[in-house]
Amino acid sequence: MNSIGTLFRLTTFGESHGEAIGGIVDGMPAGIVVDENLIREELKRRRTGQSPTASQRQEDDEVRLLSGVFEGKTTGTPIAFIIENTDAKPADYEPMRDIYRPSHADYVYQQKYGHRDHRGGGRASARILASRVVAGALAKMVLKKENIIIEAFTSQIGNITLNTDYRQLDISKAKTNTSGCPDTEKAKQMEQLLSTIKKEGDSVGGIATCVIRNCPVGLGEPEFGKFHASLAAAMLSINACRAFEIGDGWLAAGSRGSLMNDELTIGETKKAVSKTNHSGGIIGGITTGEDIFFRVAFKPIPTIMRQQQTVNKQGKEVTFTASGRHDICVLPRVLPIIESMAAITLLDYLLISRSR
């Protein structure tokens, strides 16, 4: 269960404050020019220490590709990679060795395995998600040849919401600020809110929107391999993710078929196209060729700098105050992870479709 994918498959390893994290990518097509700058840029988007409201852990996130690449191109064999943890501070977590932090995975890991790595959450830490970004960057290199574009942006932090239709936004602007929001005014409001939340010793949740353009028609394997089901599973595997919505999602539940049906017409390419795309580019579990758009909701980060009540391994009620280096909100650092999981899922289904 540390792997995802069928033909394009990622297996990850490592813990937050262990020696290193990394992974193995199997099924990468041969002959793809490896853009190491893209890998670095994607990891930089996820890195800590880039804003006052992000964790101040300073990891270089230098990736070493150990196999599967020769003379700058993929060979079609497994690509193993490793990222060393250079700024781990396990001593910060020693006071919490026997404490189950509220809304963390401490208690359930202890009950499931009987033994756990308490240093920063161990395997349950968001630190290990960096491995997914590497695999996602590799997948993007293949998808780029197909002109498939994947972009995510922050659409809500706390009570600050961007309701503008994504078609009216320049999503590239999301990379120009610390909130990950492409709207300048909303971005400023989000950044101010994050600053306030930090001063209060608290955390806050948010929502990301992701758009996939130029996806071909026909990806998806009904009955139990529906594209949006696998996409949802990929997103819900991301730490702190609590909800997934495709197309008009919950809005459709309160609407009518006469308003939500995506009527078809003949487009410029003489093929059937949707007039509205309320379905978010997927019908019957199969991609329609329209834009795929979805939203992913994240809970507030459970580590807050306030006194909290919990229990310890000895079964006693205790109070504690967290220490260490932590984010105030998962956004915008989660955006490249969302894109990566979408890229991994999409490439896997593309290869499955072509295998037929």
mmCIF file of C-alpha atoms in Angstrom, residues 148 166 212-219 269 271-274 277 279-283 286-292:
data_model
loop_
_atom_site.group_PDB
_atom_site.id
_atom_site.type_symbol
_atom_site.label_atom_id
_atom_site.label_comp_id
_atom_site.label_asym_id
_atom_site.label_seq_id
_atom_site.Cartn_x
_atom_site.Cartn_y
_atom_site.Cartn_z
ATOM 1 C CA ILE A 148 -1.605 18.051 -21.670
ATOM 2 C CA TYR A 166 -11.109 29.471 -13.780
ATOM 3 C CA ILE A 212 -6.399 19.599 -16.684
ATOM 4 C CA ARG A 213 -6.452 20.802 -20.285
ATOM 5 C CA ASN A 214 -6.167 18.848 -23.554
ATOM 6 C CA CYS A 215 -6.881 15.469 -21.993
ATOM 7 C CA PRO A 216 -7.914 13.029 -24.753
ATOM 8 C CA VAL A 217 -11.337 11.421 -24.957
ATOM 9 C CA GLY A 218 -11.738 7.895 -23.648
ATOM 10 C CA LEU A 219 -9.566 7.554 -20.555
ATOM 11 C CA THR A 269 -12.773 20.207 -35.170
ATOM 12 C CA LYS A 271 -16.289 16.596 -33.230
ATOM 13 C CA ALA A 272 -18.940 16.627 -30.526
ATOM 14 C CA VAL A 273 -18.228 19.097 -27.741
ATOM 15 C CA SER A 274 -20.111 20.158 -24.640
ATOM 16 C CA ASN A 277 -19.131 21.053 -19.116
ATOM 17 C CA SER A 279 -19.599 17.348 -15.489
ATOM 18 C CA GLY A 280 -16.001 18.521 -15.264
ATOM 19 C CA GLY A 281 -14.740 16.627 -18.291
ATOM 20 C CA ILE A 282 -15.760 13.146 -17.138
ATOM 21 C CA ILE A 283 -18.997 11.266 -17.884
ATOM 22 C CA ILE A 286 -14.582 8.281 -18.999
ATOM 23 C CA THR A 287 -12.900 11.523 -20.048
ATOM 24 C CA THR A 288 -14.824 13.594 -22.591
ATOM 25 C CA GLY A 289 -11.954 15.640 -24.019
ATOM 26 C CA GLU A 290 -13.233 18.771 -22.268
ATOM 27 C CA ASP A 291 -11.314 20.467 -19.460
ATOM 28 C CA ILE A 292 -11.188 18.359 -16.317
#
